[in-house]
Amino acid sequence: GAGVSQSPSNKVTEKGKDVELRCDPISGHTALYWYRQSLGQGLEFLIYFQGNSAPDKSGLPSDRFSAERTGGSVSTLTIQRTQQEDSAVYLCASSLTSFNSPLHFGNGTRLTVT
Amino acid sequence: DQQVKQNSPSLSVQEGRISILNCDYTNSMFDYFLWYKKYPAEGPTFLISISSIKDKNEDGRFTVFLNKSAKHLSLHIVPSQPGDSAVYFCAVQGAQKLVFGQGTRLTINP
């Protein structure tokens, strides 16, 4: 497929467990972003990768959140010791460059922490 | 402290009429502006963009207007169609990442 792919599409986990969310960006896109959308809220920036540069982690809400991007392609967002307030839709996006280039989003992973 | 505001959480428009969605931003250094459309259970889809050197960009039924002095962005959809019913987000580019508004739910009534 030509679009951004995210897995799983849905994840239900118990409070305190760790989760990993995966993103496959569009081939050739150098920039990759993670956002989340909580119920009734807008899109909240989490983290941004551009090529081999150090990621912009300024949006990560706590040190329980981390992300990596291997080989400049696939990215994994990890949430440790999940809390109920982590419940949200986690959206990954990629863009051709980081300047004046539209982001293309995946369909997201809906995370529910019980 | 919201850098991007969409003050109308919802808007209802009759099919065939014009839909106008509005967005205000705070930082005059933003230089690239976008509109996204989102259906339930899907990711946002890019609609149209405009750079700060222009004040209007048109693509079919969609036109984006930028008023830099007022720090105001708007999206016009004409004529509105039932398939346009969705949540619309404006976004501005600052420091290489997009900052999104809270969204406006547009409903097109037949």
Coordinates of C-alpha atoms in Angstrom, one line a residue:
Chain A
G1 CA 0.0 0.0 0.0
A2 CA 1.1 3.6 -0.6
G3 CA -0.2 5.1 2.7
V4 CA 1.0 5.3 6.3
S5 CA 0.3 2.0 8.0
Q6 CA -0.2 1.7 11.8
S7 CA -0.6 -1.4 13.9
P8 CA -2.5 -2.6 15.9
S9 CA -5.6 -0.7 14.9
N10 CA -7.0 -1.2 18.4
K11 CA -5.3 -2.1 21.7
V12 CA -6.9 -2.7 25.1
T13 CA -4.5 -3.0 28.0
E14 CA -4.6 -3.1 31.7
K15 CA -3.3 -0.2 33.8
G16 CA 0.4 -0.6 34.5
K17 CA 1.2 -2.7 31.5
D18 CA 3.6 -1.5 28.7
V19 CA 2.4 -1.1 25.1
E20 CA 4.2 -0.7 21.8
L21 CA 2.6 1.0 18.8
R22 CA 4.0 0.6 15.3
C23 CA 4.1 2.9 12.3
D24 CA 5.3 2.2 8.7
P25 CA 5.6 5.6 6.9
I26 CA 5.3 6.2 3.2
S27 CA 8.4 5.0 1.4
G28 CA 10.8 7.9 0.8
H29 CA 9.3 10.2 3.4
T30 CA 12.1 11.6 5.6
A31 CA 9.9 13.1 8.3
L32 CA 7.8 11.1 10.8
Y33 CA 5.5 12.4 13.5
W34 CA 3.4 11.0 16.3
Y35 CA 0.3 12.8 17.5
R36 CA -2.5 11.7 19.8
Q37 CA -6.2 12.6 20.0
S38 CA -7.9 12.2 23.3
L39 CA -11.7 12.0 23.4
G40 CA -13.2 15.4 22.3
Q41 CA -9.8 17.0 21.9
G42 CA -7.6 18.2 19.1
L43 CA -4.4 16.6 17.8
E44 CA -1.6 16.8 20.4
F45 CA 2.0 16.7 19.0
L46 CA 4.2 14.0 20.7
I47 CA 7.4 13.6 18.8
Y48 CA 9.0 14.2 15.5
F49 CA 11.9 12.5 13.5
Q50 CA 13.7 14.1 10.6
G51 CA 16.3 12.0 8.8
N52 CA 19.3 11.2 11.1
S53 CA 18.8 14.3 13.2
A54 CA 18.0 14.1 16.9
P55 CA 14.2 13.7 17.4
D56 CA 12.1 16.6 18.7
K57 CA 10.6 15.0 21.9
S58 CA 9.1 18.2 23.2
G59 CA 5.6 16.9 23.1
L60 CA 6.0 13.7 25.1
P61 CA 3.8 14.1 28.2
S62 CA 6.0 12.1 30.6
D63 CA 9.1 9.9 30.7
R64 CA 6.8 6.9 30.4
F65 CA 6.6 7.7 26.7
S66 CA 9.4 7.0 24.3
A67 CA 9.8 6.5 20.5
E68 CA 12.4 5.3 18.1
R69 CA 12.8 5.2 14.4
T70 CA 14.9 2.4 13.0
G71 CA 16.8 2.7 9.8
G72 CA 15.0 5.9 9.0
S73 CA 11.8 4.1 8.3
V74 CA 9.6 2.2 10.8
S75 CA 8.9 3.8 14.1
T76 CA 7.7 2.4 17.4
L77 CA 6.0 4.4 20.2
T78 CA 6.3 2.8 23.6
I79 CA 4.2 3.7 26.6
Q80 CA 5.4 2.1 29.9
R81 CA 3.3 1.6 32.9
T82 CA 0.1 2.7 31.1
Q83 CA -2.4 4.9 32.9
Q84 CA -6.1 5.5 32.2
E85 CA -5.3 9.0 31.0
D86 CA -3.2 7.5 28.2
S87 CA -6.3 6.2 26.5
A88 CA -6.5 8.0 23.1
V89 CA -6.1 7.5 19.4
Y90 CA -2.4 7.6 18.5
L91 CA -1.8 8.9 15.0
C92 CA 1.4 8.6 13.0
A93 CA 2.2 10.8 10.0
S94 CA 5.0 11.1 7.5
S95 CA 6.0 13.8 5.1
L96 CA 8.4 14.1 2.2
T97 CA 10.3 16.9 4.0
S98 CA 10.0 18.8 7.2
F99 CA 9.3 22.2 5.5
N100 CA 6.1 23.2 3.8
S101 CA 5.2 19.6 3.1
P102 CA 1.8 18.2 4.0
L103 CA 1.7 15.4 6.6
H104 CA 0.0 12.1 5.5
F105 CA -1.6 10.3 8.4
G106 CA -2.3 6.7 9.2
N107 CA -5.7 5.6 10.6
G108 CA -4.3 5.5 14.1
T109 CA -4.2 3.0 17.0
R110 CA -7.0 3.3 19.5
L111 CA -5.6 2.6 22.9
T112 CA -7.8 1.8 25.8
V113 CA -6.3 1.4 29.2
T114 CA -8.7 -0.3 31.7
Chain B
D1 CA -2.1 28.5 25.8
Q2 CA -3.5 27.6 22.4
Q3 CA -1.5 28.8 19.5
V4 CA -4.2 27.8 17.0
K5 CA -7.9 28.2 17.7
Q6 CA -11.1 27.1 16.0
N7 CA -13.8 28.9 17.9
S8 CA -16.7 27.0 16.4
P9 CA -16.9 23.4 17.6
S10 CA -19.7 22.7 15.1
L11 CA -21.3 24.1 12.0
S12 CA -24.4 23.0 10.1
V13 CA -24.9 24.0 6.4
Q14 CA -27.5 23.2 3.9
E15 CA -26.4 21.1 0.9
G16 CA -25.5 23.4 -2.1
R17 CA -24.7 26.4 0.1
I18 CA -21.3 27.7 1.1
S19 CA -19.5 26.4 4.2
I20 CA -17.0 28.7 5.9
L21 CA -14.7 27.4 8.5
N22 CA -12.5 29.7 10.5
C23 CA -9.2 29.5 12.3
D24 CA -7.1 32.0 14.3
Y25 CA -3.4 31.7 15.2
T26 CA -1.2 33.7 17.6
N27 CA 2.3 33.6 16.2
S28 CA 3.1 35.8 13.2
M29 CA 6.2 33.6 12.5
F30 CA 4.1 30.7 11.2
D31 CA 4.5 30.5 7.4
Y32 CA 2.6 27.5 6.2
F33 CA -1.0 26.7 6.8
L34 CA -3.1 23.7 6.1
W35 CA -6.6 22.3 6.4
Y36 CA -7.3 18.6 7.1
K37 CA -10.6 16.7 7.0
K38 CA -11.3 13.7 9.4
Y39 CA -13.9 11.0 9.2
P40 CA -14.6 8.8 12.2
A41 CA -12.1 5.9 12.7
E42 CA -9.8 7.3 10.0
G43 CA -6.7 9.5 10.1
P44 CA -6.9 13.2 9.0
T45 CA -6.7 13.7 5.3
F46 CA -4.8 16.6 3.8
L47 CA -7.2 19.0 1.9
I48 CA -5.4 22.2 1.0
S49 CA -2.6 24.4 2.1
I50 CA -1.3 28.0 1.7
S51 CA 2.1 29.6 2.3
S52 CA 2.4 33.0 3.9
I53 CA 3.4 34.6 0.6
K54 CA -0.1 34.1 -0.7
D55 CA -3.5 35.2 0.5
K56 CA -5.6 32.8 -1.4
N57 CA -5.3 29.2 -2.8
E58 CA -8.1 27.4 -4.6
D59 CA -8.6 23.7 -5.4
G60 CA -11.9 22.8 -7.0
R61 CA -14.7 23.4 -4.4
F62 CA -12.1 24.3 -1.7
T63 CA -10.6 27.8 -1.2
V64 CA -8.3 28.8 1.6
F65 CA -7.9 32.5 2.5
L66 CA -5.1 33.8 4.7
N67 CA -5.2 37.2 6.4
K68 CA -1.8 37.7 7.9
S69 CA -2.5 41.0 9.6
A70 CA -5.4 39.5 11.4
K71 CA -3.7 36.1 11.9
H72 CA -6.8 34.5 10.5
L73 CA -7.3 31.5 8.1
S74 CA -10.5 30.4 6.6
L75 CA -11.7 27.5 4.4
H76 CA -14.6 28.0 2.0
I77 CA -16.4 25.0 0.5
V78 CA -18.8 25.7 -2.3
P79 CA -21.1 24.1 -3.1
S80 CA -21.3 22.0 0.0
Q81 CA -22.1 18.3 -0.4
P82 CA -23.2 15.6 2.1
G83 CA -19.8 13.9 1.8
D84 CA -18.2 17.0 3.2
S85 CA -19.7 16.2 6.6
A86 CA -16.6 15.6 8.8
V87 CA -14.4 17.2 11.4
Y88 CA -12.1 19.9 9.9
F89 CA -8.8 20.8 11.5
C90 CA -6.7 23.8 10.6
A91 CA -2.9 23.4 11.2
V92 CA 0.0 25.8 11.1
Q93 CA 3.7 24.9 10.7
G94 CA 6.0 26.2 13.4
A95 CA 9.5 24.8 14.2
Q96 CA 9.0 22.0 11.6
K97 CA 6.0 20.5 13.3
L98 CA 2.3 21.1 12.7
V99 CA 0.2 22.6 15.5
F100 CA -3.5 21.8 15.1
G101 CA -6.7 23.5 16.1
Q102 CA -9.4 21.7 18.1
G103 CA -11.5 21.0 15.0
T104 CA -14.9 22.0 13.7
R105 CA -17.5 19.4 13.1
L106 CA -19.3 20.3 9.8
T107 CA -22.6 18.8 9.0
I108 CA -24.2 19.2 5.6
N109 CA -28.0 18.8 5.6
P110 CA -29.7 17.5 2.5

